[in-house]
XYZ file of C-alpha atoms in Angstrom:
559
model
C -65.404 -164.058 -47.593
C -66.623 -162.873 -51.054
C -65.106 -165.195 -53.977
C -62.766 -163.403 -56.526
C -64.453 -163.176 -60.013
C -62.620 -163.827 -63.705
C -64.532 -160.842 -64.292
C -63.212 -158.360 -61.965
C -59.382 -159.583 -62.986
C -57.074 -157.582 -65.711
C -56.087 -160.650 -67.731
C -54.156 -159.447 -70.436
C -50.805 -160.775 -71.292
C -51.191 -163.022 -68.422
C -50.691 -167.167 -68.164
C -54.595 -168.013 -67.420
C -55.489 -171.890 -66.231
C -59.057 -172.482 -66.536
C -60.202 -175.040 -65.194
C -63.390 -176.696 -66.872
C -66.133 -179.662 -66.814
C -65.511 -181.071 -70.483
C -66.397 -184.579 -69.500
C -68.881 -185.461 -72.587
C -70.244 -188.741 -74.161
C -67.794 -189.435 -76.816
C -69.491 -191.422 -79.848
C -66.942 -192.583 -83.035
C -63.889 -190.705 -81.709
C -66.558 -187.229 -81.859
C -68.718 -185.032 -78.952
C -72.049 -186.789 -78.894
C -73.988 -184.303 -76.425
C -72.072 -180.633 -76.430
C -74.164 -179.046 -73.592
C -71.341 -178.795 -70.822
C -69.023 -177.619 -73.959
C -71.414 -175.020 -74.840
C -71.758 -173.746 -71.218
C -68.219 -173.306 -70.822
C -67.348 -171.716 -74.160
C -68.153 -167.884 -72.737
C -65.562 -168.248 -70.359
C -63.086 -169.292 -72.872
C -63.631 -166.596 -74.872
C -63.822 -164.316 -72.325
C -60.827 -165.140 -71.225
C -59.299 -165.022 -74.966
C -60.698 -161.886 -75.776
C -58.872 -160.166 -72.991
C -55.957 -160.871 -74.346
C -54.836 -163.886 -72.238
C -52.625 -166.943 -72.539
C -55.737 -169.098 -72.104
C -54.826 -173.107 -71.132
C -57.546 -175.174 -70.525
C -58.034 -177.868 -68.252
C -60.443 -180.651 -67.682
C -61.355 -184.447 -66.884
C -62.581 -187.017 -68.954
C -64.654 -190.574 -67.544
C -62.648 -192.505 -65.201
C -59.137 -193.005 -66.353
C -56.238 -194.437 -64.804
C -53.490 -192.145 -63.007
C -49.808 -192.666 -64.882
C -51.674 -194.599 -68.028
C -52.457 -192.724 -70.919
C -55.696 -194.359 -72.587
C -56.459 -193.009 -76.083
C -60.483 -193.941 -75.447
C -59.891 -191.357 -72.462
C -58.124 -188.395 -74.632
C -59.674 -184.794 -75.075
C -58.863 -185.106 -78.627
C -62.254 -184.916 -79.980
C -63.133 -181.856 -77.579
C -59.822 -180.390 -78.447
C -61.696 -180.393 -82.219
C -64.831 -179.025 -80.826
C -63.632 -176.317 -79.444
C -61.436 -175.249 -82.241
C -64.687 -175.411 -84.909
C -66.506 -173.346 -82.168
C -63.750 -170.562 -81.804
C -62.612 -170.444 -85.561
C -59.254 -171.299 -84.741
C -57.062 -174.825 -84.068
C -57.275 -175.658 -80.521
C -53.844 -177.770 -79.478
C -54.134 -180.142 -77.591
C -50.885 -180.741 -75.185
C -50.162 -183.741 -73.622
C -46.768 -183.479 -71.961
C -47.471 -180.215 -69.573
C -46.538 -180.468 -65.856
C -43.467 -178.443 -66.610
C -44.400 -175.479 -68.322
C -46.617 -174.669 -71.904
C -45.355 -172.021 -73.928
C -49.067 -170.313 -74.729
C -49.624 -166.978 -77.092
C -51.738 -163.970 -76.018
C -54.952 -164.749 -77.349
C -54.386 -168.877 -78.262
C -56.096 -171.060 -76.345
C -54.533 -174.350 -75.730
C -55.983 -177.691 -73.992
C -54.310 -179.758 -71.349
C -54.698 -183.211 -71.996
C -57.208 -185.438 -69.545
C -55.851 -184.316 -66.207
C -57.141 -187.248 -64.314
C -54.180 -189.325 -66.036
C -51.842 -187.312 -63.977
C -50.853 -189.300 -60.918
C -52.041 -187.839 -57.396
C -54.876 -186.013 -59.315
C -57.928 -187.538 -57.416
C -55.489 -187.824 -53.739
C -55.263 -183.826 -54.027
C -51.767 -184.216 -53.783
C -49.953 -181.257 -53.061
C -46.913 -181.321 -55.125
C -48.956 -182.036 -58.096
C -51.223 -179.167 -57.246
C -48.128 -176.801 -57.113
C -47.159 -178.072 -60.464
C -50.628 -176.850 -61.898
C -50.019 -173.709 -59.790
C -46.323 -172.795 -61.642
C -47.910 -173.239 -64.919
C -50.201 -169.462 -64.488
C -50.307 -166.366 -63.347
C -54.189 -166.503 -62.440
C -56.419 -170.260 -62.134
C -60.030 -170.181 -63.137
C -62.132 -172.210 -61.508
C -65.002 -172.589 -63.144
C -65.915 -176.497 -63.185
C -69.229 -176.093 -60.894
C -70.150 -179.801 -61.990
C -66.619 -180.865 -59.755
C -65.968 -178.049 -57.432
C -67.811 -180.967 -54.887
C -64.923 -183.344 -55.313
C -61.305 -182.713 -53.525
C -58.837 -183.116 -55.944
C -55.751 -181.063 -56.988
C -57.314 -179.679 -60.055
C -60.426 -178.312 -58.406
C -59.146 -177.874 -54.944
C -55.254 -177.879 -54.116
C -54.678 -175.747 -57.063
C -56.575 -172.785 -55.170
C -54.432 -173.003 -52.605
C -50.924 -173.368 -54.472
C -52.048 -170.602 -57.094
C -50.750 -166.685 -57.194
C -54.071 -165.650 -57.839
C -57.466 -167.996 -57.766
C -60.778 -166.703 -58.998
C -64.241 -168.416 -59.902
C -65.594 -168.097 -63.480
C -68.305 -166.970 -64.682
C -70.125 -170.452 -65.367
C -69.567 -171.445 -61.615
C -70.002 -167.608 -60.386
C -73.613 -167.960 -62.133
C -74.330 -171.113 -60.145
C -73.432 -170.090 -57.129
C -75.233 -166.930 -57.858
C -78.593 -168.563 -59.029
C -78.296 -171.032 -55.913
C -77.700 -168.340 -53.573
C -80.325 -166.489 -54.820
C -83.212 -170.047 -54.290
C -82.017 -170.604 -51.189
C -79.907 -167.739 -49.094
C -82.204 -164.813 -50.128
C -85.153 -166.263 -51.919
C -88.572 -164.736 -52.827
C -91.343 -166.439 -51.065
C -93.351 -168.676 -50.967
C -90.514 -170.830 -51.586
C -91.405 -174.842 -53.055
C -89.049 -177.681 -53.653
C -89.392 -180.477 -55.626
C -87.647 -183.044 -54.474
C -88.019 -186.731 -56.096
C -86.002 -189.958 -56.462
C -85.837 -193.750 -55.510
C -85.372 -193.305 -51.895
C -85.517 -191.129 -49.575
C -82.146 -192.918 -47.822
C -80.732 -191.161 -51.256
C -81.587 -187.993 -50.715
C -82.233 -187.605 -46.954
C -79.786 -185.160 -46.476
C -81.614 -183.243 -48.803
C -84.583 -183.231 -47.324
C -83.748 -182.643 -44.016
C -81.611 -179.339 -45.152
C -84.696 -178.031 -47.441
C -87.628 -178.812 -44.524
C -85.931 -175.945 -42.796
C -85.863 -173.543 -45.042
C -88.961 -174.290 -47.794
C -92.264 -173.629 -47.180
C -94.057 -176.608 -49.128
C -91.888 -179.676 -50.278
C -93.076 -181.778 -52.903
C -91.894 -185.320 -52.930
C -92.271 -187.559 -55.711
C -90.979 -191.245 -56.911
C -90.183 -193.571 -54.728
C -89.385 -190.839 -51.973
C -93.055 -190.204 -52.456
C -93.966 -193.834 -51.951
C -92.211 -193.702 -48.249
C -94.415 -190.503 -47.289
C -97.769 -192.173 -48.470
C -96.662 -195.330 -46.296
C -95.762 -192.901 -43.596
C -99.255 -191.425 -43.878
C -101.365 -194.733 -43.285
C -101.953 -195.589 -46.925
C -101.057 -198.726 -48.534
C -98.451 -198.975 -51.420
C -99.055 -202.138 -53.030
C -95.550 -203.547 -54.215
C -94.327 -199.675 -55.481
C -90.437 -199.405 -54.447
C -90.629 -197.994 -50.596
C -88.407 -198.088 -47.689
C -90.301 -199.298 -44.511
C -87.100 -198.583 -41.826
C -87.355 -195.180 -42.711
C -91.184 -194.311 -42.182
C -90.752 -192.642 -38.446
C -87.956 -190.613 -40.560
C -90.451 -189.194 -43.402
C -93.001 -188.760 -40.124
C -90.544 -186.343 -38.783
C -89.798 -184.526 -42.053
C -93.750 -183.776 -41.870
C -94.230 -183.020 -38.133
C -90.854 -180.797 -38.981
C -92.489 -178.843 -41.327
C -96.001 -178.201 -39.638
C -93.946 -177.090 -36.533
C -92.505 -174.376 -38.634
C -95.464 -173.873 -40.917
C -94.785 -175.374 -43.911
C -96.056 -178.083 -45.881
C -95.435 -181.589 -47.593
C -98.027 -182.432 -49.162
C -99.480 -186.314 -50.083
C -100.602 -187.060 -53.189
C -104.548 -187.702 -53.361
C -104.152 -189.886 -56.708
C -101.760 -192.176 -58.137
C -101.211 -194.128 -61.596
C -100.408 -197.577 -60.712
C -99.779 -200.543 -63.276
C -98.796 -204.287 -62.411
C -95.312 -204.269 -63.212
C -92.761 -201.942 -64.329
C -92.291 -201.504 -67.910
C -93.329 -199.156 -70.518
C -96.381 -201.118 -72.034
C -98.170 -201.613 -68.778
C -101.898 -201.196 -68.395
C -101.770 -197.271 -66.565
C -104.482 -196.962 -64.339
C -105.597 -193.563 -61.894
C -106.702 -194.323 -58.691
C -107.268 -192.723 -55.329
C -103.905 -192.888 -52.625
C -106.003 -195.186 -50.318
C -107.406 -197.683 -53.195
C -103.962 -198.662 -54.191
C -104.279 -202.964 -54.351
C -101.521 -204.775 -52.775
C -100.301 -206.086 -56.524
C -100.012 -202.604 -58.025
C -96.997 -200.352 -57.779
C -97.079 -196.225 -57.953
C -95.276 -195.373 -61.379
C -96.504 -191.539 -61.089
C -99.257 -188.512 -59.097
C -102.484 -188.679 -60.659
C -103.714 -186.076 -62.537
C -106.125 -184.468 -59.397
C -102.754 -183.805 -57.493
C -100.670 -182.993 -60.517
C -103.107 -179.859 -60.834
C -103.008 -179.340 -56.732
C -98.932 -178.978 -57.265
C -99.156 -177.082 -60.510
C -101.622 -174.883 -58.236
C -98.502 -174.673 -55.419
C -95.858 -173.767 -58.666
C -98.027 -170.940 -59.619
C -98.129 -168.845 -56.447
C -94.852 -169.936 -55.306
C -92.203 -167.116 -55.529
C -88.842 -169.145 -55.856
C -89.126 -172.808 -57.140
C -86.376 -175.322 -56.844
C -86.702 -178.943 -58.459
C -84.413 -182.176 -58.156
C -86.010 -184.906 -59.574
C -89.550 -186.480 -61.789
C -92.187 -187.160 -59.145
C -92.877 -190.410 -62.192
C -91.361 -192.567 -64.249
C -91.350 -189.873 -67.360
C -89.587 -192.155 -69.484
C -92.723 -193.865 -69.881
C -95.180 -192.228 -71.486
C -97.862 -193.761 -69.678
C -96.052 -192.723 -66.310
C -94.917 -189.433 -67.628
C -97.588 -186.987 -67.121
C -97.051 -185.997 -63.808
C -93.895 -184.446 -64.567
C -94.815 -183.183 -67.452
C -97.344 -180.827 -65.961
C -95.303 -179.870 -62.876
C -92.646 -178.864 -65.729
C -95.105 -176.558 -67.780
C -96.212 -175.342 -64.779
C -92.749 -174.230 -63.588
C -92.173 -173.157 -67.268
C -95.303 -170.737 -66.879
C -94.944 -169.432 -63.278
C -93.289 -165.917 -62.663
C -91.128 -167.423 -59.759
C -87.529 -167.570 -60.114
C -87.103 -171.496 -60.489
C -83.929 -173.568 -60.736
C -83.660 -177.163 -62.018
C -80.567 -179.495 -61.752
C -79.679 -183.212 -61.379
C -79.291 -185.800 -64.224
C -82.892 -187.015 -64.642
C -84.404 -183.681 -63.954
C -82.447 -182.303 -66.859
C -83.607 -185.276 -68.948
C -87.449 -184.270 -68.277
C -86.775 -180.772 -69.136
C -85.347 -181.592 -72.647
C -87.936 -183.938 -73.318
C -91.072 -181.563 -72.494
C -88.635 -178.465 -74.375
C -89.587 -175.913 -71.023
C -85.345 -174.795 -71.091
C -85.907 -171.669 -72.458
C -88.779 -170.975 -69.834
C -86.643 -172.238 -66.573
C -84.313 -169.187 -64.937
C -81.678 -171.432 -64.234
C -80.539 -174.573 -65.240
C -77.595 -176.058 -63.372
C -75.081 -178.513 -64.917
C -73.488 -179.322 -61.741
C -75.044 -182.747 -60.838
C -73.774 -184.280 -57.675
C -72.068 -180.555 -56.875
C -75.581 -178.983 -57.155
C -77.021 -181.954 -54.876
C -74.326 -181.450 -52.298
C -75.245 -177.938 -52.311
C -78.800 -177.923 -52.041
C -77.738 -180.265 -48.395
C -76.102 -177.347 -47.433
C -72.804 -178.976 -47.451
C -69.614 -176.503 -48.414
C -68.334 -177.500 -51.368
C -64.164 -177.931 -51.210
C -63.201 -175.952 -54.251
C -65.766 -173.103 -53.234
C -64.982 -173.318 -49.469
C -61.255 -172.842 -51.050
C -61.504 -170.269 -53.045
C -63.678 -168.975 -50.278
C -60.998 -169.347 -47.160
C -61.523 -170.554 -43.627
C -61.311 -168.232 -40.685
C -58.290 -168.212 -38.714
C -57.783 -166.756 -34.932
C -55.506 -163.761 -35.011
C -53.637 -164.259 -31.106
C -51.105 -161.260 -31.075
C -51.510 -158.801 -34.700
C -48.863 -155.770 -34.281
C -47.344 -155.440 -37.981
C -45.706 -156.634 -41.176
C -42.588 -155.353 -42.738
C -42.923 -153.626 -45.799
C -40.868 -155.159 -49.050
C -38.724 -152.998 -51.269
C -41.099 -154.429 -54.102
C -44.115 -152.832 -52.762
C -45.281 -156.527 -51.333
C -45.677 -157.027 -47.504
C -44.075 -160.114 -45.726
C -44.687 -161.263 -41.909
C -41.787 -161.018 -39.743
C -43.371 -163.289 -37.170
C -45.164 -160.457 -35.376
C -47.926 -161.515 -36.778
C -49.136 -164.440 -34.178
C -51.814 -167.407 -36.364
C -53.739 -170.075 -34.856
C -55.801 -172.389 -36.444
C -58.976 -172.501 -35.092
C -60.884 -175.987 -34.584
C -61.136 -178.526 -37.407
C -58.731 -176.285 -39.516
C -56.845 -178.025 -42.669
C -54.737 -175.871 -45.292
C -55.992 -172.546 -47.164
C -57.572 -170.509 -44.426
C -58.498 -166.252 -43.963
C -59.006 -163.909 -41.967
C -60.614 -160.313 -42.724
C -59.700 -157.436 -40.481
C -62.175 -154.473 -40.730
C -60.533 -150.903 -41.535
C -61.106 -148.509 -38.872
C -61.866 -145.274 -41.397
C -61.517 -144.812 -45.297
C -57.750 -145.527 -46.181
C -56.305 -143.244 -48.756
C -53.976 -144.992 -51.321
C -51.420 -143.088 -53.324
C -48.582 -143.795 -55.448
C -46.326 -143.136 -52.379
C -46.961 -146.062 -50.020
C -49.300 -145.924 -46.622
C -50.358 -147.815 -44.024
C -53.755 -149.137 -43.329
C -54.944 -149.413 -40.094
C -57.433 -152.173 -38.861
C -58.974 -153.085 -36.056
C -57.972 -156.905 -34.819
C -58.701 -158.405 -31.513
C -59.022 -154.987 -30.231
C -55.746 -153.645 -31.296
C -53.739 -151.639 -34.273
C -52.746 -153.854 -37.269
C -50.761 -151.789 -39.435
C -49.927 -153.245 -43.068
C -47.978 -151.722 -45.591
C -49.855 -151.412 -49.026
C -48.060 -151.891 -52.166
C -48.124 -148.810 -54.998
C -51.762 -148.656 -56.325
C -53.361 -145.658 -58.208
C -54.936 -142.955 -56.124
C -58.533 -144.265 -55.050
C -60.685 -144.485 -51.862
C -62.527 -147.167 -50.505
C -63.681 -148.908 -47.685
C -62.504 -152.420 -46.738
C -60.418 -155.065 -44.933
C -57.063 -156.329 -45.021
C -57.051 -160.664 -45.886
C -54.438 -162.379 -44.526
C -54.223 -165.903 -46.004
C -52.556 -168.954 -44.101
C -51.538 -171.359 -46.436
C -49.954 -174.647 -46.968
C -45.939 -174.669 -46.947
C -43.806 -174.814 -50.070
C -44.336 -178.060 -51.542
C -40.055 -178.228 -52.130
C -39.857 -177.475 -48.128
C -41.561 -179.670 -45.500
C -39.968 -178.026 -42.775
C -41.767 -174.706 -43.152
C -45.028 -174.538 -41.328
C -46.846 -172.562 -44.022
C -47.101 -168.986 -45.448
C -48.738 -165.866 -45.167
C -50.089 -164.107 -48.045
C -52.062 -160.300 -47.509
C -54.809 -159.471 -50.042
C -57.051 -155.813 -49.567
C -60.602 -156.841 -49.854
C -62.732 -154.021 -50.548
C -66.638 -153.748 -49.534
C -67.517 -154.551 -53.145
C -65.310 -157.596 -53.208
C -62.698 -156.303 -54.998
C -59.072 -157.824 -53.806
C -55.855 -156.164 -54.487
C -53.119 -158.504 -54.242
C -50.012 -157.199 -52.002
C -48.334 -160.392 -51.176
C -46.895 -163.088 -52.157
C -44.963 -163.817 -48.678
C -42.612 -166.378 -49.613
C -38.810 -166.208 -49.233
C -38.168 -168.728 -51.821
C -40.300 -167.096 -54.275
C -38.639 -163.455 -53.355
C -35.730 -163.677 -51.363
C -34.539 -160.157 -53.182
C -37.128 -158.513 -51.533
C -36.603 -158.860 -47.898
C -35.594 -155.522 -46.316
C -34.133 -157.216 -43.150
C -31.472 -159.367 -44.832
C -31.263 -157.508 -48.037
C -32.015 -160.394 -50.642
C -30.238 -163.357 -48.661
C -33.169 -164.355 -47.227
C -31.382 -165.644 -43.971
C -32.290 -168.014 -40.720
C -33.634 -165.088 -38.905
C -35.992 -164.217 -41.530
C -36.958 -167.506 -42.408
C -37.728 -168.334 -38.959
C -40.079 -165.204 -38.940
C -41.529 -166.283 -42.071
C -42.769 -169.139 -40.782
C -43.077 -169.648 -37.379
C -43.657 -172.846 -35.518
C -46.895 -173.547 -34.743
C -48.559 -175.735 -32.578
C -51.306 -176.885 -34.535
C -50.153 -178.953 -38.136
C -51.277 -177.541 -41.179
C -51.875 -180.693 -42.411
C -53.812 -183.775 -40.304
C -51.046 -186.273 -38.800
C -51.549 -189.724 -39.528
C -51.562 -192.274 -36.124
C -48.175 -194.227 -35.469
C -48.612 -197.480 -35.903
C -48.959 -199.390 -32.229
C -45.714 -201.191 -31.367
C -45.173 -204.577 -29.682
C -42.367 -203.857 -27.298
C -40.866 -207.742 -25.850
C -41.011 -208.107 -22.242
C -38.496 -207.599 -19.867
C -36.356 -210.021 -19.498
C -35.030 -209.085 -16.403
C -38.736 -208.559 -14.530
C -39.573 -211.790 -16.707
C -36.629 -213.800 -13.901
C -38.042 -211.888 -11.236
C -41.490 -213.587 -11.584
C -40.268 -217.206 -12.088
C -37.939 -216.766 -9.024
């Protein structure tokens, strides 16, 4: 299901959340490093510029929930981002209840990890973040890996959720290295361990056609290969592991190449004697601190033809000099090549500031642990959200249309979960032929399970297009545990467009209802939100129980 974009949204006049990565190094009560500030600023002014009630909302370290901590406080980014935009920036502390915002102002929520059920995803505090907008932004990349009610149960509680541009671009320039990506395609992938990062590897080795390992990943493949490592950092229990990686690639044709040279030293620290040698002359008191120059140029060779280059790691301990030259050639190499290339993860960003190739890199990602998670080919839970699951549609007929111009389920309308299912969840339903919307209202009809699904649209200028109706099973009303869920009905165009027509709630519209007329009674209700077999949420085991024994059969026995 294509993700909603900031971009494609009329945001003027409307309540906008935005939800951010602001977490910086603080230094003196100011920003000491502004790069995640600076990456998020476009969206913020985006989002200004259109005219909207812009609140912003982000994390900050690792405080605790229900204590405010004044080392914790966005105060200094609040003053960042003011001097950036040319206007005061407030800062609001007190906010679960409502923020009165101008058209145009942009205001910043304080540290919303101080909130209590923030990092538990709790729902009622989700729903809480929900009331306070008309349309959430998420467009935190650097968390969209973590579950938490800022960056995931906030999507599902929300009116309208949409990624911005800063995670859009990610997801974009990831999709683009791995999904689609011009070949040959060559990963870097270096580290400690390979126990780190073997997730990783085993995702890429399926999908790369050379992987370059360096570090102490690299020390485990050289091991694997018959050479000795000397004392270098390695993990023995998981040679047959790196043996598999290798026999995994040359059963698919690809490659992982060993490194021919090394620079080994004595001991590990920044003054040690550096000395090249040859992979299989490496003495049993000398540890592997980088590639030697011989397979630095073999790799830089790889970079060059390579059409798509993606790189996690140093393949050497760059922070000493001494140790630092591997990387720093693999780095102007990817700075010079024509591939598309993509770099991300904390010490990989390090080595590209330090050899000043930035400018020369197509993407850089910000994300950290979100872009690692990614490049395992795990689903992050704020994308996955604003993504939806798949339901399976049992019995579609049809949905009653609202005197409003929404749609709301009567019950017709038969959901399942399928397997594994938990909360937000979709389903797209093809259109049969172009639909022609008018100012009048019309049905749409799509195909479902092999039968008619007719849904109401609400009034929408005159246009044609080709799409699919979205239905959207969602958590129940935070205020009402005995409702199942709801149903919400978005049209999805080919393009990715969606056109809101639902908000499918009887507490949110009771008026609406053309059965009861605005009383919104049991028979409704019930239709709303049918029982369902399956929980929307997972239920937690009952506690096993000691019963006594029977007296009675207890007699028995001793008689």
């Amino acid at each position: 299901m294509p993700i909603v974009r900031m971009t494609d949204l009329d945001l003027s006049g409307k309540k906008v959340l935005i939800r951010e990565d602001l977490n910086v190094p603080l230094k003196d009560g100011k920003v000491a490093a502004s790069q995640r500030l600076e990456a998020a600023l476009p969206t913020i002014k985006l989002a200004r510029d259109a005219g909207a009630k812009v609140m912003v909302m982000s994390h900050l370290g690792r405080p605790k929930e229900g204590v405010f901590e004044e080392s914790e406080s966005l105060r200094p980014v609040a003053d960042w981002l003011g001097a950036a935009l040319g206007k005061p920036v407030r800062l609001v502390r007190d906010y679960l209840d409502g923020v009165d915002v101008a058209a145009g102002e942009v205001v910043l929520l304080e540290n919303c990890r101080m909130n209590v059920g923030e990092g538990k995803d709790d729902a009622g505090l989700s729903a809480k973040y929900a009331a306070l907008c008309d349309v959430f932004v998420m467009d935190a990349f650097g968390t969209a890996h973590r579950a938490q009610a800022s960056t995931h149960g906030v999507i599902r509680a929300a009116k309208v959720a949409c990624g911005g541009p800063l995670l859009m671009a990610e997801l974009d320039a990831l999709g683009k290295a791995l999904d689609k990506p011009a070949r040959p395609l060559l990963a870097i992938v270096a580290g400690s361990k390979v126990s780190t990062k073997l997730s990783l590897l085993e995702n890429l080795i399926g999908k790369v056609d050379q992987l370059i390992v360096g570090g102490g990943i690299a020390n485990t493949f050289i091991a694997a290969a018959g050479f000795g490592v000397g004392k270098s950092l390695v993990e023995m229990d998981l040679l047959d592991v790196a043996k598999k990686i290798i026999a995994d690639a040359k059963a698919r044709g690809a490659d992982v190449p060993i490194p021919a040279d090394v620079v080994v030293a004595p001991e590990f620290k920044a003054d040690a004697p550096a000395t090249v040698k040859k992979v299989s002359e490496v003495g049993a008191g000398e540890m592997i601190l980088d590639i030697g120059p011989d397979t630095a140029a073999r790799y830089a060779a790889l970079i060059g033809k390579a059409g798509t280059v993606v790189w996690n790691g140093p393949v050497g301990v760059f922070e000493f000099d001494a140790f630092g030259q591997g990387t720093q050639t693999l780095a102007r190499a990817i700075a010079a090549s024509k591939a598309f290339s993509i770099a991300g993860g904390g010490d990989t960003l390090a080595a590209v500031e330090k050899y000043k190739v930035e400018k020369d890199i197509s993407y850089i990602s910000t994300g950290g642990g979100a872009f690692l998670e990614f490049l395992e080919g795990k689903e992050l839970p704020a994308v996955a959200a604003l993504r939806g699951a798949r339901l399976t549609v049992l019995c579609p007929t049809r949905c009653t249309a609202l005197r409003s111009g929404r749609i709301l389920p009567t019950g017709a309308l038969v959901l399942r979960p399928s397997s594994g299912f938990r909360g937000h969840a979709t389903v797209t339903l093809r259109v049969r032929k172009e639909a022609r919307m008018s100012v009048a209202r019309t049905l749409l009809p799509a195909i479902a399970a092999g039968l008619i699904l007719a849904a109401p649209l609400a009034a929408q200028p005159a246009l044609r297009l080709q799409g699919g109706l979205e239905l959207v099973w969602g958590d129940a009303a935070p205020d009402d545990a005995s409702r199942s869920g709801r149903l919400i009905g978005n049209l999805v165009t080919d393009d990715g467009r969606r056109i809101v027509l639902d908000v499918a709630s009887a507490r949110l519209a009771p008026e609406t209802c053309t059965r009861c007329r605005g009383t919104a009674s049991d028979w409704c209700r019930a239709r709303m939100f049918p029982p369902t077999p399956y929980p929307t949420r997972p239920r937690r085991c009952a506690p096993k129980r000691s019963f006594p024994p029977n007296r009675r059969s207890s007699r028995r026995r001793m008689a």
